[in-house]
Short mmCIF file of N, CA, C and O in Angstrom, two decimals:
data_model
loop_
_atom_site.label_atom_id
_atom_site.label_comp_id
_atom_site.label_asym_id
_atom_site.label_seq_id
_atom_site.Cartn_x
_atom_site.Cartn_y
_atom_site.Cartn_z
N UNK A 1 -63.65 -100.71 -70.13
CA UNK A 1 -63.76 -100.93 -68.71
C UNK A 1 -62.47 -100.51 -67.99
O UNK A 1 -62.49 -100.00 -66.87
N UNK A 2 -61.46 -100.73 -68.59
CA UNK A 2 -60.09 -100.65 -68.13
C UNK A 2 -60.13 -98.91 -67.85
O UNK A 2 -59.92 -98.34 -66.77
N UNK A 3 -60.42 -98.39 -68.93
CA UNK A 3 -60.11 -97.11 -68.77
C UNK A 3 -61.02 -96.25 -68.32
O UNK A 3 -60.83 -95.04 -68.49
N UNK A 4 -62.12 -96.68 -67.68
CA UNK A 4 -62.96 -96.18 -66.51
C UNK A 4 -62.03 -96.08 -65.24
O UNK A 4 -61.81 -95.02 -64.64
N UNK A 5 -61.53 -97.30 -64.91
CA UNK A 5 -61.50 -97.87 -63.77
C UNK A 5 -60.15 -96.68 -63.42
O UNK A 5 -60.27 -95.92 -62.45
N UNK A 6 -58.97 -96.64 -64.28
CA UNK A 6 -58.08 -95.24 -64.26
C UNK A 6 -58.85 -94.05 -64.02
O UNK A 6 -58.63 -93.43 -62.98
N UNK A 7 -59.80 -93.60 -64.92
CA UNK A 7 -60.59 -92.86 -64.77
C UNK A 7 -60.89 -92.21 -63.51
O UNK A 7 -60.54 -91.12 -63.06
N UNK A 8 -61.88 -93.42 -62.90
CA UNK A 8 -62.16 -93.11 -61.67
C UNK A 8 -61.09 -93.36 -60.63
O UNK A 8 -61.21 -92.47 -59.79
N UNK A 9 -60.36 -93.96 -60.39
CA UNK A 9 -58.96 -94.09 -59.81
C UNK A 9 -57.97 -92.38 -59.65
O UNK A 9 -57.46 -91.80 -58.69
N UNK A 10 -58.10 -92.01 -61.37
CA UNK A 10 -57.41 -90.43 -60.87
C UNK A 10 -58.49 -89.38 -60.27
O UNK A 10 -58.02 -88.47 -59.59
N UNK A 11 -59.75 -89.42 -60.44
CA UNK A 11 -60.67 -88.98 -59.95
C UNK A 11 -60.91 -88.93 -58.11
O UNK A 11 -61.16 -87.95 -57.41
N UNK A 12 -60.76 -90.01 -57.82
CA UNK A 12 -60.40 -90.32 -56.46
C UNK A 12 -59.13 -89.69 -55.88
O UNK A 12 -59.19 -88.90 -54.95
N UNK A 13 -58.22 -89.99 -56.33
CA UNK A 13 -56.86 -88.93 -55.67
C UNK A 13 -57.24 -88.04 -55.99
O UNK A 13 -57.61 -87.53 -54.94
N UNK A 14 -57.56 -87.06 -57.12
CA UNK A 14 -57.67 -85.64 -56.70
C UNK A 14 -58.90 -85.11 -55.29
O UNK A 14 -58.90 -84.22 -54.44
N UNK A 15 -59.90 -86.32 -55.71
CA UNK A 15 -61.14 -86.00 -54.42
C UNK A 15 -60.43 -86.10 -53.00
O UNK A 15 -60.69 -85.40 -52.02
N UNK A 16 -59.55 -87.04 -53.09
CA UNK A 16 -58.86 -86.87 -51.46
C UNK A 16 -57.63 -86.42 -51.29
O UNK A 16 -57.03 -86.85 -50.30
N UNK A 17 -57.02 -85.56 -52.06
CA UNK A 17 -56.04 -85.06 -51.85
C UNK A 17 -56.38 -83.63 -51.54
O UNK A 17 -55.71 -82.91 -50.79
N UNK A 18 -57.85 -83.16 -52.37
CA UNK A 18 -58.16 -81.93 -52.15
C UNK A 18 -59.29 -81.46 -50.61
O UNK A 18 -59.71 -80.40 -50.15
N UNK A 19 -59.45 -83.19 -50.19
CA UNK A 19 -59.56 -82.90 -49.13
C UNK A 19 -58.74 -82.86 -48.02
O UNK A 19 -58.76 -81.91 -47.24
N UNK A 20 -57.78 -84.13 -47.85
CA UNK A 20 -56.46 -84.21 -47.38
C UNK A 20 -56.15 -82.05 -47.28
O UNK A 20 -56.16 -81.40 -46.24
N UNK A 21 -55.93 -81.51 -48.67
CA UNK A 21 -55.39 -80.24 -48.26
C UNK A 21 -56.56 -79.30 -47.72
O UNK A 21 -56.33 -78.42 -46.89
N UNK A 22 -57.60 -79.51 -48.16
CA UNK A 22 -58.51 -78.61 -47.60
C UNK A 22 -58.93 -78.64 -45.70
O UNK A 22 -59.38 -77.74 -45.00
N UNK A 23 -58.62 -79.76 -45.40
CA UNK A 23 -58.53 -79.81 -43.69
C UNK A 23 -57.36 -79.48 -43.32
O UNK A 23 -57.36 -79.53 -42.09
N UNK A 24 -56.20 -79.13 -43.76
CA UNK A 24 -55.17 -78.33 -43.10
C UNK A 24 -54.31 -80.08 -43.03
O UNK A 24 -53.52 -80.43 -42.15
N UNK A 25 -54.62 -80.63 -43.82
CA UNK A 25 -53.42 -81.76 -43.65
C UNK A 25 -54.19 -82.70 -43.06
O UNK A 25 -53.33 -83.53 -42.77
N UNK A 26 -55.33 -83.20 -42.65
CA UNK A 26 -55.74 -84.08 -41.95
C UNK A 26 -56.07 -85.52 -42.69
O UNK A 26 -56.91 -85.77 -43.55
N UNK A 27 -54.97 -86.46 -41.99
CA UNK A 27 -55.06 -87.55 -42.97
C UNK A 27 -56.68 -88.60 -41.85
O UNK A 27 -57.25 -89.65 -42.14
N UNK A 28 -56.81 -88.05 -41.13
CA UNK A 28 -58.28 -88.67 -40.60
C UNK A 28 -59.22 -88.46 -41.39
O UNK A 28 -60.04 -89.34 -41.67
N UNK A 29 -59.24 -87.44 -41.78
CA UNK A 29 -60.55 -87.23 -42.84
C UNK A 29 -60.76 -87.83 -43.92
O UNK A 29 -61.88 -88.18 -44.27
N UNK A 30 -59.32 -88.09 -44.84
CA UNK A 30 -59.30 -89.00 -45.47
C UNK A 30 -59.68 -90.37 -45.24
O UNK A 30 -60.05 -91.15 -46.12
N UNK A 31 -59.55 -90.63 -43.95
CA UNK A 31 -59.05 -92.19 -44.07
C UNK A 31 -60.63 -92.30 -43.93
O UNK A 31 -61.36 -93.05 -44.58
N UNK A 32 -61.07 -91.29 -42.82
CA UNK A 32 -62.36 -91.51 -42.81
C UNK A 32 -63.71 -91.66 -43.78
O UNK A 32 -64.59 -92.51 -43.69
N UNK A 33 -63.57 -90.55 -44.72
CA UNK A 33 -64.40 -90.53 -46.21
C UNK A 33 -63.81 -91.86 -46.70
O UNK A 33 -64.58 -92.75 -47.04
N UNK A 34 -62.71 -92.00 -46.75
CA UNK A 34 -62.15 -93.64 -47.98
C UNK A 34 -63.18 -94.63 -47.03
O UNK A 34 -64.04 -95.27 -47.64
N UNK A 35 -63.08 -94.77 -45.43
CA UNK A 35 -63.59 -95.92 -45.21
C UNK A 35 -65.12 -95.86 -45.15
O UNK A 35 -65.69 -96.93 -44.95
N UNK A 36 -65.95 -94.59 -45.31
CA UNK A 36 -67.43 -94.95 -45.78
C UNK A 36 -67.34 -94.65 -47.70
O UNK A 36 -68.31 -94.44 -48.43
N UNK A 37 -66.65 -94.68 -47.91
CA UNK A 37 -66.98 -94.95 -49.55
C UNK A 37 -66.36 -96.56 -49.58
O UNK A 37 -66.75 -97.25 -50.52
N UNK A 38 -65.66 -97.03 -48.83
CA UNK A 38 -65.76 -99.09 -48.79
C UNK A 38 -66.90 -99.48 -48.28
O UNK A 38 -67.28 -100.56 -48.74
N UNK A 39 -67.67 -98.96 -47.40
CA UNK A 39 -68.62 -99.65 -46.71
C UNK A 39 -69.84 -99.71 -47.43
O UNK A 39 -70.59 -100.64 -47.75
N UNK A 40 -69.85 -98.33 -47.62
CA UNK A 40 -71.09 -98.30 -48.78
C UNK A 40 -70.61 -98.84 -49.93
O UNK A 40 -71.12 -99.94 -49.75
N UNK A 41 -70.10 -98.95 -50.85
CA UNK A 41 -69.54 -99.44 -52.15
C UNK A 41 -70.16 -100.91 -52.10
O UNK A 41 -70.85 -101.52 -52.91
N UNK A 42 -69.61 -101.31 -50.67
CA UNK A 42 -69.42 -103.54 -50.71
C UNK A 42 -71.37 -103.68 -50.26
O UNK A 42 -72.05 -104.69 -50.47
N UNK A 43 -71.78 -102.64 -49.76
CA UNK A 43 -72.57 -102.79 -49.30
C UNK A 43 -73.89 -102.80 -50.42
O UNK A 43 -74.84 -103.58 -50.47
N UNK A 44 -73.53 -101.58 -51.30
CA UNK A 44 -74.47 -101.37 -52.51
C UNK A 44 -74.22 -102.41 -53.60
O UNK A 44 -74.93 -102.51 -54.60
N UNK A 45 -73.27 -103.09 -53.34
CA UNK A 45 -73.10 -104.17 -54.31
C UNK A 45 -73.66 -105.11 -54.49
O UNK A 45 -73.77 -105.68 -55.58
N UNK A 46 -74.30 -105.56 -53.08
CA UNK A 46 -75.47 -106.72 -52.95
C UNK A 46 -76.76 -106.21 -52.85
O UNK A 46 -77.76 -106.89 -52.60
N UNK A 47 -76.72 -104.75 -53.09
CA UNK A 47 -77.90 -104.63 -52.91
C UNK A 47 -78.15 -104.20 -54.81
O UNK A 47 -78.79 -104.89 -55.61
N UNK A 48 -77.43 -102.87 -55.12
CA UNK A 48 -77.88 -102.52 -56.42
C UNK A 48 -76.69 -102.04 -57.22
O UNK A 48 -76.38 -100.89 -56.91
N UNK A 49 -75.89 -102.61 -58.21
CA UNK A 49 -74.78 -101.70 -58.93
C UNK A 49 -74.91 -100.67 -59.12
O UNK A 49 -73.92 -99.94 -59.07
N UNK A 50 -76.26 -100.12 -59.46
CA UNK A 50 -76.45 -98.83 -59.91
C UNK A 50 -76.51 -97.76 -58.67
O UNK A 50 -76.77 -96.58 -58.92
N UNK A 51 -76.31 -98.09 -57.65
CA UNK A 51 -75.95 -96.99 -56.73
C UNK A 51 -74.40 -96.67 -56.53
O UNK A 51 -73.84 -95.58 -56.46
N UNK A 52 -73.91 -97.85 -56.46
CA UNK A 52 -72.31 -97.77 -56.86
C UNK A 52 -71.77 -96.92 -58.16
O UNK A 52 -70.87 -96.09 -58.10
N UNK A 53 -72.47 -97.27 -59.34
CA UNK A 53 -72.29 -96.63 -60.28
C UNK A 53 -72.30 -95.12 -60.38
O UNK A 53 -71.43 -94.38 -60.84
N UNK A 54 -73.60 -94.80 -59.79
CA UNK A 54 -73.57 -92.95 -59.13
C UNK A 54 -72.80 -92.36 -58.33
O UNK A 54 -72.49 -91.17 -58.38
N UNK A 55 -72.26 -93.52 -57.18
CA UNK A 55 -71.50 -92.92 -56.43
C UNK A 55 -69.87 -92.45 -57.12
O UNK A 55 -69.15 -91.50 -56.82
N UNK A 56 -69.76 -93.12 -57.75
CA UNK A 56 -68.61 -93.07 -58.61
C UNK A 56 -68.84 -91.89 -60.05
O UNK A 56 -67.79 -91.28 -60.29
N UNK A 57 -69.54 -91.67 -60.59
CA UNK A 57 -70.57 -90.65 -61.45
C UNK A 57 -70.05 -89.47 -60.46
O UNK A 57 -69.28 -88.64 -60.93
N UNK A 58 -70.42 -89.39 -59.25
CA UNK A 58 -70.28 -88.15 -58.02
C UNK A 58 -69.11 -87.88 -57.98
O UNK A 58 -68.98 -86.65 -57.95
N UNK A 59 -67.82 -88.59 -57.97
CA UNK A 59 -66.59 -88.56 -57.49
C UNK A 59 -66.19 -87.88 -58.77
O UNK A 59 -65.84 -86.70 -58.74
N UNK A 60 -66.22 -88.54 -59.85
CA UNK A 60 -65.68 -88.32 -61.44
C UNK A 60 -65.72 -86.88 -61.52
O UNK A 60 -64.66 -86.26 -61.66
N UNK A 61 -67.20 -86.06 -61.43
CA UNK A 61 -67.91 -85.33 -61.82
C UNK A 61 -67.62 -83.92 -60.41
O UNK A 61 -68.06 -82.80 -60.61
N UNK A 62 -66.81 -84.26 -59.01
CA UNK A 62 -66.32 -83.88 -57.69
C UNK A 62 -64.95 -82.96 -58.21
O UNK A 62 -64.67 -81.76 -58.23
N UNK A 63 -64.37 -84.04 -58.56
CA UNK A 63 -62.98 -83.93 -59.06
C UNK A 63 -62.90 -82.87 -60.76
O UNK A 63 -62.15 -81.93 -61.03
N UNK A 64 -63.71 -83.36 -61.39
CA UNK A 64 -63.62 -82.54 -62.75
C UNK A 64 -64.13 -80.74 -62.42
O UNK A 64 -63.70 -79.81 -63.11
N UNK A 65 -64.99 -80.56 -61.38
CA UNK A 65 -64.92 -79.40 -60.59
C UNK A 65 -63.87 -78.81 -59.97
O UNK A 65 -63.21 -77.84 -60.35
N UNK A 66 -63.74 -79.50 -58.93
CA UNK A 66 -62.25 -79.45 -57.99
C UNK A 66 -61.51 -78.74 -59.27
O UNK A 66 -61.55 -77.52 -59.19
N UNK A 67 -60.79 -79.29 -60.52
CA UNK A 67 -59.74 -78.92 -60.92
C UNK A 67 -59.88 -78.05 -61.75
O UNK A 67 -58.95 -77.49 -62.33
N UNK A 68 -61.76 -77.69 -62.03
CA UNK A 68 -61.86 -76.64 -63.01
C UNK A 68 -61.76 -75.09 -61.94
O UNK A 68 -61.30 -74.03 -62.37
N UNK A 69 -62.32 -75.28 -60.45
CA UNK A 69 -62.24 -74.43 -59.48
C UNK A 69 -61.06 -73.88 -59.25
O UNK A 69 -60.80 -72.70 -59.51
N UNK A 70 -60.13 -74.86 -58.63
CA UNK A 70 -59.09 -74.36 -57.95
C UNK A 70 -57.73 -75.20 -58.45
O UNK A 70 -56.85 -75.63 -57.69
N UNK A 71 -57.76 -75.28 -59.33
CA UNK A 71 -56.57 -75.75 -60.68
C UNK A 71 -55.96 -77.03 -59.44
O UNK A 71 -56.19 -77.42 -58.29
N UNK A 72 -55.25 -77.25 -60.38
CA UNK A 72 -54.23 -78.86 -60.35
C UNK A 72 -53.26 -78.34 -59.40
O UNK A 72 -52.70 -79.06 -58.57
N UNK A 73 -53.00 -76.78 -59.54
CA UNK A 73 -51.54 -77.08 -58.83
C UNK A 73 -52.49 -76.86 -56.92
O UNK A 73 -52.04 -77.51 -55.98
N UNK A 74 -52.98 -76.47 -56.83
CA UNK A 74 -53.06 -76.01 -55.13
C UNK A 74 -54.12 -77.31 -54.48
O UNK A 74 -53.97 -77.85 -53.38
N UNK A 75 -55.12 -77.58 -55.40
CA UNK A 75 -56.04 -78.68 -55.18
C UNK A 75 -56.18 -78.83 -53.58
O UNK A 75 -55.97 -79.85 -52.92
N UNK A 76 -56.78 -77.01 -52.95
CA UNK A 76 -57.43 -76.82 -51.75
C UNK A 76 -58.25 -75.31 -52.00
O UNK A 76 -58.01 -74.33 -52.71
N UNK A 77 -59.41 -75.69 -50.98
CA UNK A 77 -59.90 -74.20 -51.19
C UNK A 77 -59.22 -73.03 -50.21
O UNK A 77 -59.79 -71.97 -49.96
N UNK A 78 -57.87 -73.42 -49.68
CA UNK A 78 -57.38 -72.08 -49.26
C UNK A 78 -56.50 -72.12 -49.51
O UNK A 78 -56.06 -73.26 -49.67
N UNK A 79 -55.33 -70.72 -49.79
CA UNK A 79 -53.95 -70.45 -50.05
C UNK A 79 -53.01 -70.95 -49.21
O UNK A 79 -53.10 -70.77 -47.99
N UNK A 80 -52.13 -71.54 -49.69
CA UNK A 80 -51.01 -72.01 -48.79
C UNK A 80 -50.21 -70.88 -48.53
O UNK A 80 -49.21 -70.98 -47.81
#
């Protein structure tokens, strides 16, 4: 369990860092995607784990793209 939770934890920074760089720096977008992945998260929790569980499945599986696409070091889809 522990090492899911890292898992998905480094999974998440690369998902918003590569968006963070992919909007030209925009930390709104971030804040914005982070605050509907809380809403939905607390929200699917009373309703079904297993949607939480996918949503997180999505991110894992976001990110393991992201870094097979456009490698670790630039983690945006345009050239700096």
């Amino acid at each position: 369990m522990v090492v899911g939770f890292f898992v998905g934890l480094a999974a998440g920074a690369v998902w918003l860092t590569f968006l963070y760089n992919s909007t030209g720096g925009s930390a709104l977008m971030a804040v914005l995607w982070h605050t509907c992945w809380t809403v939905v998260s607390q929200a699917s929790l009373v309703l079904s784990e297993l949607v939480v569980a996918v949503m997180r499945t999505c991110v894992i599986l976001a990110a393991a793209f992201i870094l097979l696409r456009w490698g670790p070091k630039s983690l945006a889809t345009k050239a700096r």
